[in-house]
Tab-separated table of C-alpha atoms in Angstrom:
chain	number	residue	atom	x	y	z
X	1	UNK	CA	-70.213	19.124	-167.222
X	2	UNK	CA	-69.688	16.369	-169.509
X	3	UNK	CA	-71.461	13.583	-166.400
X	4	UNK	CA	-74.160	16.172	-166.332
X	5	UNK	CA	-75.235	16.389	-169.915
X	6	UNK	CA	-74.394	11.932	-169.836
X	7	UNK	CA	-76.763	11.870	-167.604
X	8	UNK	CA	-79.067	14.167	-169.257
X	9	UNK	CA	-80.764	11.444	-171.934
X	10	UNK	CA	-81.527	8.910	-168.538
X	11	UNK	CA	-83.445	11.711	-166.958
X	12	UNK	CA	-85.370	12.229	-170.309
X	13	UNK	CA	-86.257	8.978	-170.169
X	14	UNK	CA	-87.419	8.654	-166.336
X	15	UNK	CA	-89.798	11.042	-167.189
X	16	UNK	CA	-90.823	9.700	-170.088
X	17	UNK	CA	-91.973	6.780	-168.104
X	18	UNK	CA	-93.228	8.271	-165.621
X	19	UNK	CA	-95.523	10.048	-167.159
X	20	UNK	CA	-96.736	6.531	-169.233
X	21	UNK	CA	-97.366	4.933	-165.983
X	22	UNK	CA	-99.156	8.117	-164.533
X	23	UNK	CA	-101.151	7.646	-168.100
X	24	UNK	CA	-101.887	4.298	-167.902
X	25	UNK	CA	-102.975	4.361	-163.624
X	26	UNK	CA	-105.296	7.098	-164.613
X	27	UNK	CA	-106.953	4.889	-167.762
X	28	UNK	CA	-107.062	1.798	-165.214
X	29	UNK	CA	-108.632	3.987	-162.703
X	30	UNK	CA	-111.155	5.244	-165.049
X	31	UNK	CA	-111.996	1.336	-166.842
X	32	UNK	CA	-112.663	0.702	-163.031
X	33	UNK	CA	-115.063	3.244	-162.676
X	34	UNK	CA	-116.745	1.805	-166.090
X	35	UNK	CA	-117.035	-1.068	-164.499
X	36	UNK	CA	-118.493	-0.039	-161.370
X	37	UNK	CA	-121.156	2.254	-163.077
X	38	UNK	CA	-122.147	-0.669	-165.234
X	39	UNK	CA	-122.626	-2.780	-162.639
X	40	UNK	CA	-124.574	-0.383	-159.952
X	41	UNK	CA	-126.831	0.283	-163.702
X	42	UNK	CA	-127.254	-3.436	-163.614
X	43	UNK	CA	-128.016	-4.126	-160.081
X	44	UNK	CA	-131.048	-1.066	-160.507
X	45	UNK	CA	-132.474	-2.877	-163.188
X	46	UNK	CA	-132.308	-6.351	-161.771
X	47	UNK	CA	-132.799	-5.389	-157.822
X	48	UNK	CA	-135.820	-3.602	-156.324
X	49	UNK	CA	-139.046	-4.366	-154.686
X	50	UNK	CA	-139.142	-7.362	-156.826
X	51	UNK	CA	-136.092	-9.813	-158.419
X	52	UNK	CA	-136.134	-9.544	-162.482
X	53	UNK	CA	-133.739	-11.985	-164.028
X	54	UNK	CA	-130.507	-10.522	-165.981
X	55	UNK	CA	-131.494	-12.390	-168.728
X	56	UNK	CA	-135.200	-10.876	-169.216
X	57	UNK	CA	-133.448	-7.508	-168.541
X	58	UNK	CA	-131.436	-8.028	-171.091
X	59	UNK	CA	-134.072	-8.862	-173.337
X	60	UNK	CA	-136.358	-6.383	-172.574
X	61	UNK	CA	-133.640	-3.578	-173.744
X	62	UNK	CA	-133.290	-5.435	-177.202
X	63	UNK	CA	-136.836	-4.353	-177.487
X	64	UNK	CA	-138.526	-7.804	-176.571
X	65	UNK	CA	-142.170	-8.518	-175.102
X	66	UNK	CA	-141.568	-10.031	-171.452
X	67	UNK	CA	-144.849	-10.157	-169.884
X	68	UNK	CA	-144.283	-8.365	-166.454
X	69	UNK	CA	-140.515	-7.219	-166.709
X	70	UNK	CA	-140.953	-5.212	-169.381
X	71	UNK	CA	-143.111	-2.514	-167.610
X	72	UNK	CA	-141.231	-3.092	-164.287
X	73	UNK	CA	-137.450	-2.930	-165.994
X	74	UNK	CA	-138.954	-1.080	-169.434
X	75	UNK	CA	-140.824	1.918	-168.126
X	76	UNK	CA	-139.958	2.245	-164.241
X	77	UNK	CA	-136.214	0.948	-163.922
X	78	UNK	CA	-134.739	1.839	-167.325
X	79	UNK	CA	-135.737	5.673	-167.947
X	80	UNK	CA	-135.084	6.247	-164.070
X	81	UNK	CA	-131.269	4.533	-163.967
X	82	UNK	CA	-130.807	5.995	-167.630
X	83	UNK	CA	-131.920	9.525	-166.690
X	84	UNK	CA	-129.614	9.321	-163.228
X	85	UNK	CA	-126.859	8.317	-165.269
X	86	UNK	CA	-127.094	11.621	-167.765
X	87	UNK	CA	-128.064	13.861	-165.151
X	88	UNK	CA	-125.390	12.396	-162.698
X	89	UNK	CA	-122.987	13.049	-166.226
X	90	UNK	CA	-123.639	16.475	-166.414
X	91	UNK	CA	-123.711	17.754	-163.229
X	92	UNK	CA	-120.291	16.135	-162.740
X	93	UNK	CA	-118.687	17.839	-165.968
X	94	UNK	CA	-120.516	21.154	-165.461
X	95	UNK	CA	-118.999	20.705	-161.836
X	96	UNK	CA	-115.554	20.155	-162.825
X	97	UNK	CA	-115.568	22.422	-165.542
X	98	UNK	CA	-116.234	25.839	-163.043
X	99	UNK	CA	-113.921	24.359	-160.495
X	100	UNK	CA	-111.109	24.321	-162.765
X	101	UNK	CA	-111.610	26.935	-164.420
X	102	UNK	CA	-112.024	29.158	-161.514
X	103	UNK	CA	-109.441	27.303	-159.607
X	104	UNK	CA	-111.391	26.735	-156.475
X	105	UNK	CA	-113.319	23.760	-155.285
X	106	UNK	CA	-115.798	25.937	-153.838
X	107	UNK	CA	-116.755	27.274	-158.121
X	108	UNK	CA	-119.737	24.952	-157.809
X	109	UNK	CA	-123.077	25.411	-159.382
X	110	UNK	CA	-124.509	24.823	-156.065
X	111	UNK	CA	-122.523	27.685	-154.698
X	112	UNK	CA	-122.716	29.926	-157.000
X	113	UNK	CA	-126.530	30.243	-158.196
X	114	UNK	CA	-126.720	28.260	-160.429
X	115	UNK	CA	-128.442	26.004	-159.902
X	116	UNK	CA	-130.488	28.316	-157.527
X	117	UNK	CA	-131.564	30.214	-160.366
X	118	UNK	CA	-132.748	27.297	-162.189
X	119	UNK	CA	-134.801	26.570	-158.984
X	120	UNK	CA	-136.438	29.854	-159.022
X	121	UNK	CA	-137.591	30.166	-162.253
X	122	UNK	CA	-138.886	26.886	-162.059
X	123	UNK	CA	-140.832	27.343	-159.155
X	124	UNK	CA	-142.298	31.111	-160.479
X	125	UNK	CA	-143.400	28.823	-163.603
X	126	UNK	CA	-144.940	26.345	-161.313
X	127	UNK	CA	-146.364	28.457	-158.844
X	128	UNK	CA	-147.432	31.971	-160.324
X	129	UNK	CA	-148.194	30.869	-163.913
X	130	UNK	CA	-149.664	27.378	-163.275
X	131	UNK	CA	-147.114	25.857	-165.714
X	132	UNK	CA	-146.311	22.031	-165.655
X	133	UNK	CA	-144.248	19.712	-167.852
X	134	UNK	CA	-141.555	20.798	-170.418
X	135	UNK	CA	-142.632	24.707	-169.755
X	136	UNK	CA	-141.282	24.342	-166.519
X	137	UNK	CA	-137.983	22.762	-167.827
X	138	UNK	CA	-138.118	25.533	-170.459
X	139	UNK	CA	-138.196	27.878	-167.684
X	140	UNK	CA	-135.171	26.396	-165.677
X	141	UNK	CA	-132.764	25.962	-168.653
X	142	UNK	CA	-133.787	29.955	-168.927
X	143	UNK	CA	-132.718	30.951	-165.313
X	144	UNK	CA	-129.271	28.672	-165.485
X	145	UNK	CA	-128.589	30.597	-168.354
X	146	UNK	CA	-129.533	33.804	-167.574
X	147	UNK	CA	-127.901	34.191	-163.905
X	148	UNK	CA	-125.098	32.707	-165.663
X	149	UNK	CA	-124.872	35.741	-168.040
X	150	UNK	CA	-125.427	38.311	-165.003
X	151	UNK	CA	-122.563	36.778	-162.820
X	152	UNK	CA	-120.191	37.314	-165.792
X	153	UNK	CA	-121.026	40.855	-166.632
X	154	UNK	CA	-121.329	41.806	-162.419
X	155	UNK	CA	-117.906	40.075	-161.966
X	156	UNK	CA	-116.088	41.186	-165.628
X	157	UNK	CA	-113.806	43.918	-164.432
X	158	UNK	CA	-110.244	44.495	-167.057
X	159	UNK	CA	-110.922	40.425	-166.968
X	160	UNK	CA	-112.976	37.544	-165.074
X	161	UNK	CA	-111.494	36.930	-161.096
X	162	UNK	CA	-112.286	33.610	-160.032
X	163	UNK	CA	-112.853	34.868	-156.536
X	164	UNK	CA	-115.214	37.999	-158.001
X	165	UNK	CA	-117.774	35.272	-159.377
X	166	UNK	CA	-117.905	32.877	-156.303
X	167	UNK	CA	-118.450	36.148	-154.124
X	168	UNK	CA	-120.933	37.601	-156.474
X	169	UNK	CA	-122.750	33.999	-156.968
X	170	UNK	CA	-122.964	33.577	-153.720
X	171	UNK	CA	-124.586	36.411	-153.188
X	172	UNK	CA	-127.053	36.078	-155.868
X	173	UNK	CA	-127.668	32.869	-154.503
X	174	UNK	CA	-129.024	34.040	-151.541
X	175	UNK	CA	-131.092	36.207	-153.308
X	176	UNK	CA	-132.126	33.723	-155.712
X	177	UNK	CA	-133.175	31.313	-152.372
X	178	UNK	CA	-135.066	34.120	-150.123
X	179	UNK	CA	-137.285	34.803	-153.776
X	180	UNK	CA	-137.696	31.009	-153.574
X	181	UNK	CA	-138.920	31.184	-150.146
X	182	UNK	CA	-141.343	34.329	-151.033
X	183	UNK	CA	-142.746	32.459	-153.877
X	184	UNK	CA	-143.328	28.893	-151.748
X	185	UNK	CA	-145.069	31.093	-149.321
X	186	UNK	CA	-148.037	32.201	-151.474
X	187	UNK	CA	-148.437	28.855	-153.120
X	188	UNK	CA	-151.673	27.028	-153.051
X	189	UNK	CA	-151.346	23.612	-151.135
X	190	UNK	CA	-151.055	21.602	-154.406
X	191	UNK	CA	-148.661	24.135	-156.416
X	192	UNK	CA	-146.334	23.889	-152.815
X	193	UNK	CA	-146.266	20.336	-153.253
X	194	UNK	CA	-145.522	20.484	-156.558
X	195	UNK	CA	-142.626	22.589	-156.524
X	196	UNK	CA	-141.387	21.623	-153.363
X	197	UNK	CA	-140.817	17.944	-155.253
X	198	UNK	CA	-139.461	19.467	-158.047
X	199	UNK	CA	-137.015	21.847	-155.643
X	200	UNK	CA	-135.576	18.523	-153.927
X	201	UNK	CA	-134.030	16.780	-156.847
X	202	UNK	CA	-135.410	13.312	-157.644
X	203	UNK	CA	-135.748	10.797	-160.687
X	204	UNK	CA	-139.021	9.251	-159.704
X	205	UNK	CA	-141.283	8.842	-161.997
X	206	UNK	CA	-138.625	9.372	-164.738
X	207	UNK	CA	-139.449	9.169	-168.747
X	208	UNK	CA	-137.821	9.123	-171.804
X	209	UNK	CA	-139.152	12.293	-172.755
X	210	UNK	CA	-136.811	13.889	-169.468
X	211	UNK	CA	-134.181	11.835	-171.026
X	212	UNK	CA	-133.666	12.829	-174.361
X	213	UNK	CA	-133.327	16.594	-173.984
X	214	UNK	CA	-130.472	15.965	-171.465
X	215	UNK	CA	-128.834	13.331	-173.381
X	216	UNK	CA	-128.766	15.571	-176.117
X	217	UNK	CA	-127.061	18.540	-173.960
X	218	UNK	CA	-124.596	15.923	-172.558
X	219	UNK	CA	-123.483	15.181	-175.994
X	220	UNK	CA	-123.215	18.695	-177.535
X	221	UNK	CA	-122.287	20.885	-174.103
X	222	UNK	CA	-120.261	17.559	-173.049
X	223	UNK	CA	-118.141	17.512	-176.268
X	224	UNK	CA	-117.749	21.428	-175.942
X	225	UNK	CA	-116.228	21.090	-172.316
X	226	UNK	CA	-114.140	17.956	-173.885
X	227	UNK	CA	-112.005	19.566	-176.593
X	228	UNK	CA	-111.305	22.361	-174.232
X	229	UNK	CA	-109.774	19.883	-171.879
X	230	UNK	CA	-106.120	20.888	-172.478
X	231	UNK	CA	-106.872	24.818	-172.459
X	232	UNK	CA	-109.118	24.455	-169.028
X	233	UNK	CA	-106.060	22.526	-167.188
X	234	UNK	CA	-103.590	25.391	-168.406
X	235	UNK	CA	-106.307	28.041	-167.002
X	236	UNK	CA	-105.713	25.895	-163.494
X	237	UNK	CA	-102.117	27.571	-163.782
X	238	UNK	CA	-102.646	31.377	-163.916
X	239	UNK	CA	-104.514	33.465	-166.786
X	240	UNK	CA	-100.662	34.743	-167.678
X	241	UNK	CA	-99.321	31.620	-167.725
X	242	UNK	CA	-101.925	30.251	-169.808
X	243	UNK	CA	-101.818	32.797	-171.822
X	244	UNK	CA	-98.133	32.463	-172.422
X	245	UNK	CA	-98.646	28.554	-173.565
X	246	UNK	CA	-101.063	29.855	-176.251
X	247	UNK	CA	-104.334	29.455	-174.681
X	248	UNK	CA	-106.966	31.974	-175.620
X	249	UNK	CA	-108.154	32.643	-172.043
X	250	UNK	CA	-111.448	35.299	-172.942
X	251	UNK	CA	-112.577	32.935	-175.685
X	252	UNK	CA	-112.086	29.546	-173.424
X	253	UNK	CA	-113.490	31.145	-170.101
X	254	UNK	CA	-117.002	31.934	-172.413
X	255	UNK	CA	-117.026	28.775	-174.265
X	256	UNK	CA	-116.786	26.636	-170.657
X	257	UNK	CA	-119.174	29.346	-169.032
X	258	UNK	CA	-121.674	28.509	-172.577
X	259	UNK	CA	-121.029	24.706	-171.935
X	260	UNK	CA	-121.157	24.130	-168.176
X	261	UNK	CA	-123.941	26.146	-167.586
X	262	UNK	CA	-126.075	24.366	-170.223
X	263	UNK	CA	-125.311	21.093	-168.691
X	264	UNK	CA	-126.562	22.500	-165.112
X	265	UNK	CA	-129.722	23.977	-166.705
X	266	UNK	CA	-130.456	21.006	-169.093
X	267	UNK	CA	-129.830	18.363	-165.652
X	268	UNK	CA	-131.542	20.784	-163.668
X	269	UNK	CA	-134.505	21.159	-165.535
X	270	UNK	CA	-134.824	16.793	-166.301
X	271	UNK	CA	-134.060	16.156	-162.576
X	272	UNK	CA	-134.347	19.142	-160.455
X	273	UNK	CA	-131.249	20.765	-158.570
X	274	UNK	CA	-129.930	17.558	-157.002
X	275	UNK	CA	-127.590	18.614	-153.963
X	276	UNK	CA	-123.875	18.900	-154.090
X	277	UNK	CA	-123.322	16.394	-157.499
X	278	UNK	CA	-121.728	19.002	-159.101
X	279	UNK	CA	-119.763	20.194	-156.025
X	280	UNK	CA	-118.535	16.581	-154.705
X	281	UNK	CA	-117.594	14.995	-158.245
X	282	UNK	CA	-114.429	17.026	-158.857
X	283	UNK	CA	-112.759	17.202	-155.585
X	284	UNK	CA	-113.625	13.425	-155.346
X	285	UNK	CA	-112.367	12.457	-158.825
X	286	UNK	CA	-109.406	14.204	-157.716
X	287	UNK	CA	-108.454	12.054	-155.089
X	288	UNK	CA	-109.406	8.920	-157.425
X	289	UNK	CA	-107.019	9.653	-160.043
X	290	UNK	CA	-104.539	11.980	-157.645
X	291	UNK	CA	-104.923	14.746	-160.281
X	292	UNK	CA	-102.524	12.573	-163.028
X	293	UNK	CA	-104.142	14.441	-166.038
X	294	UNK	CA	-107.905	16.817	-166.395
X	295	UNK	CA	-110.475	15.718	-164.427
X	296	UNK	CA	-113.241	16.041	-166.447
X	297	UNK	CA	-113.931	12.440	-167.684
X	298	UNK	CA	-113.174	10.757	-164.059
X	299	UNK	CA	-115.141	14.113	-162.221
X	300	UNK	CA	-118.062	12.905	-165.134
X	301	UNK	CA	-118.110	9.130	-163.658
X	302	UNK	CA	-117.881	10.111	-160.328
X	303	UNK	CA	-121.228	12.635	-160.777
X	304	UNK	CA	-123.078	9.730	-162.641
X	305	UNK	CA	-121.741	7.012	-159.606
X	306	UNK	CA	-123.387	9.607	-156.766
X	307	UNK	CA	-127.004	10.499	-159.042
X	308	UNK	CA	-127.388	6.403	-159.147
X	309	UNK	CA	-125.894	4.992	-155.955
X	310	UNK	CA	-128.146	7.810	-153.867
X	311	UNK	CA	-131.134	7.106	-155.811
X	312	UNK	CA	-130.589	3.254	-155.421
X	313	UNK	CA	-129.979	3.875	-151.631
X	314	UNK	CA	-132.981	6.435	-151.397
X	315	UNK	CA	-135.460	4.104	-153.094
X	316	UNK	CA	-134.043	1.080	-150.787
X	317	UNK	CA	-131.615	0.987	-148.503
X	318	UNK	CA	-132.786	3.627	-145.718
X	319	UNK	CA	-135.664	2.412	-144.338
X	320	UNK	CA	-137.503	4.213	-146.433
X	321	UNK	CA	-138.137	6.296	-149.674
X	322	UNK	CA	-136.249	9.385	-149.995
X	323	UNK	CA	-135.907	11.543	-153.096
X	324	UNK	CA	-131.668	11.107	-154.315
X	325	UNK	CA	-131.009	14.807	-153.484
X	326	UNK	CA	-132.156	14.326	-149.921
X	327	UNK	CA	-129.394	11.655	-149.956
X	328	UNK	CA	-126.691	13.906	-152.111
X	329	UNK	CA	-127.803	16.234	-150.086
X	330	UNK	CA	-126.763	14.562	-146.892
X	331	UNK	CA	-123.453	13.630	-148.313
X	332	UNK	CA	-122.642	16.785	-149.598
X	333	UNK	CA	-123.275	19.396	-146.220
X	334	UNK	CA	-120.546	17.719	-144.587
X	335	UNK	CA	-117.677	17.791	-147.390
X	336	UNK	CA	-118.292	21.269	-147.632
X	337	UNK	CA	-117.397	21.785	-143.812
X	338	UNK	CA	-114.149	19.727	-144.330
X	339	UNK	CA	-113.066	21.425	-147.204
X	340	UNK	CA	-113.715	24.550	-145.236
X	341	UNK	CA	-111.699	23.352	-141.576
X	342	UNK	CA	-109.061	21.531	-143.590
X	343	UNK	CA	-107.984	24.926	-145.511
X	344	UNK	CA	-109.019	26.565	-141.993
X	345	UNK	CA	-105.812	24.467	-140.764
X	346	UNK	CA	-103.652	24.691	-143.625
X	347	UNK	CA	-103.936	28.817	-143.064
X	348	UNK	CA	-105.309	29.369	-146.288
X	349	UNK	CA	-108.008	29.884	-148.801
X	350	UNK	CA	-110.065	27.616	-150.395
């Protein structure tokens, strides 16, 4: 008895530094992904059609005159990598957030509706009331939201089920895409065009008027979702559990719903849905930092990697031009069929 409690203070400390080294792989992990989104921001600005010098980049965003680079890097490059960053920001933490909170990778806004019901009031605006501009983006932030309410009251049942939503989402989502499809078939030619842009997901043609607005959700939605961090990682381990560790699960689940939903509409409406972001950034940050701690920050950098690298590929690298959530989109299909054949083979759920 007497070995067991000796040895009692050495296992105390094992742990203790375990967990520092788990801490300090996981802030390595995510300086490394700093790095690499910093550079992949600098290689769009420097690297297109044409070759701008780092050094005239660099002046250009302290506000200089540089004949040439400064509409090439100052109104195409800059607003397009900025708003792919924010966009790719908030659909990774909106991701993350509904995947941990409803404990299954397949809690995506994609999946769910979303994102779909962004879509569709977006293209109702553009098609059937002629709308164009921040109307429209009015319009999507006011679907995301709404469907978002709906799913939660259809689901809500002596508490919220994880399983209840994604079932219920999914098939609102359908819904959601077959009024899509109804809509896009009474379009004129131009309003189809139009909306059929706007439903792939892309950053061309990106301003600092898109910007702002979802800058200014990242910040307020983003720190929301951030100092629930601790309470959404205890909701990964059981409503009753978390409960028992003092989390307020009701008041946690609607402040994460209210956050991660505005990031989806507010991304949405800047960017359009762009494909499977939201869905690939947490299982993929997952893997990254092999789950040492919540994944929101690394599931954040992962989202913004994926919006820039596909729109960088898209504009350049393929032969030619493709809008990023053709290219997210083309990523995206086939994780979902491996998450779906590897729990297939493990004999369980997702």
């Amino acid at each position: 008895m007497n070995a067991r409690f000796g040895t009692a203070p050495d296992l105390v400390d094992a742990m203790t530094a375990e967990r520092a080294g788990r801490s300090r792989r996981r802030r390595i992990v995510i300086g490394v992904m700093l790095l690499v989104l910093a550079a992949v921001f600098v290689l769009t600005l420097t690297v297109g059609q044409s070759v701008t010098p780092i050094g005239d980049v660099i002046r250009v965003i302290m506000g200089e005159r540089v004949p040439g680079a400064s509409f090439t890097v100052g109104t195409l490059r800059l607003p397009r990598a900025t708003l792919s960053i924010v966009t790719g920001l908030c659909f990774g933490l909106g991701g993350v957030a509904f995947q941990t909170m409803l404990r299954n990778p397949l809690a995506s806004p994609d999946i769910i509706g979303i994102s779909a019901s962004a879509s569709a009031a977006a293209v109702f605006a553009i098609v059937i009331l002629s709308l164009t501009g921040p109307a429209v983006s009015a319009f999507a932030i006011a679907g995301g939201l709404g469907i978002a309410i709906l799913i939660y009251l259809l689901s809500f049942r002596e508490g919220v089920v994880g399983a209840r939503i994604i079932l219920i989402g999914i098939g609102l989502a359908a819904m959601l895409h077959s009024f899509i499809a109804y809509v896009l078939s009474r379009a004129a030619a131009w309003d189809y065009n139009d909306a059929l842009r706007w439903l792939t997901g892309s950053v061309n043609g990106a301003t600092w008027g898109e910007v702002l607005p979802a800058l200014a959700a990242l910040v307020i939605f983003g720190g929301m979702l951030l100092g629930r961090s601790r309470a959404l990682e205890m909701l990964r381990l059981g409503d009753d559990t978390a409960a028992a560790l003092g989390v307020r699960v009701s008041r946690t689940r609607i402040v994460v719903l209210v956050a991660a939903v505005g990031l989806i509409s507010f991304a949405t409406a800047a960017a359009g849905p762009i494909a499977f972001v939201a869905f690939l950034s947490g299982p993929i940050a997952a893997r990254i930092v092999r789950r040492n701690g919540p994944l929101l920050v690394p599931g954040a950098l992962v989202g913004a990697l994926l919006v820039l690298l596909c729109d960088y590929a898209g504009q350049f690298l393929l032969g030619t031009r493709y809008p990023v959530g053709v290219v997210t989109g083309a990523l995206g299909a086939p994780f979902l069929i491996y998450l779906i054949v590897r729990a297939n083979r493990a004999g369980g759920s997702l």
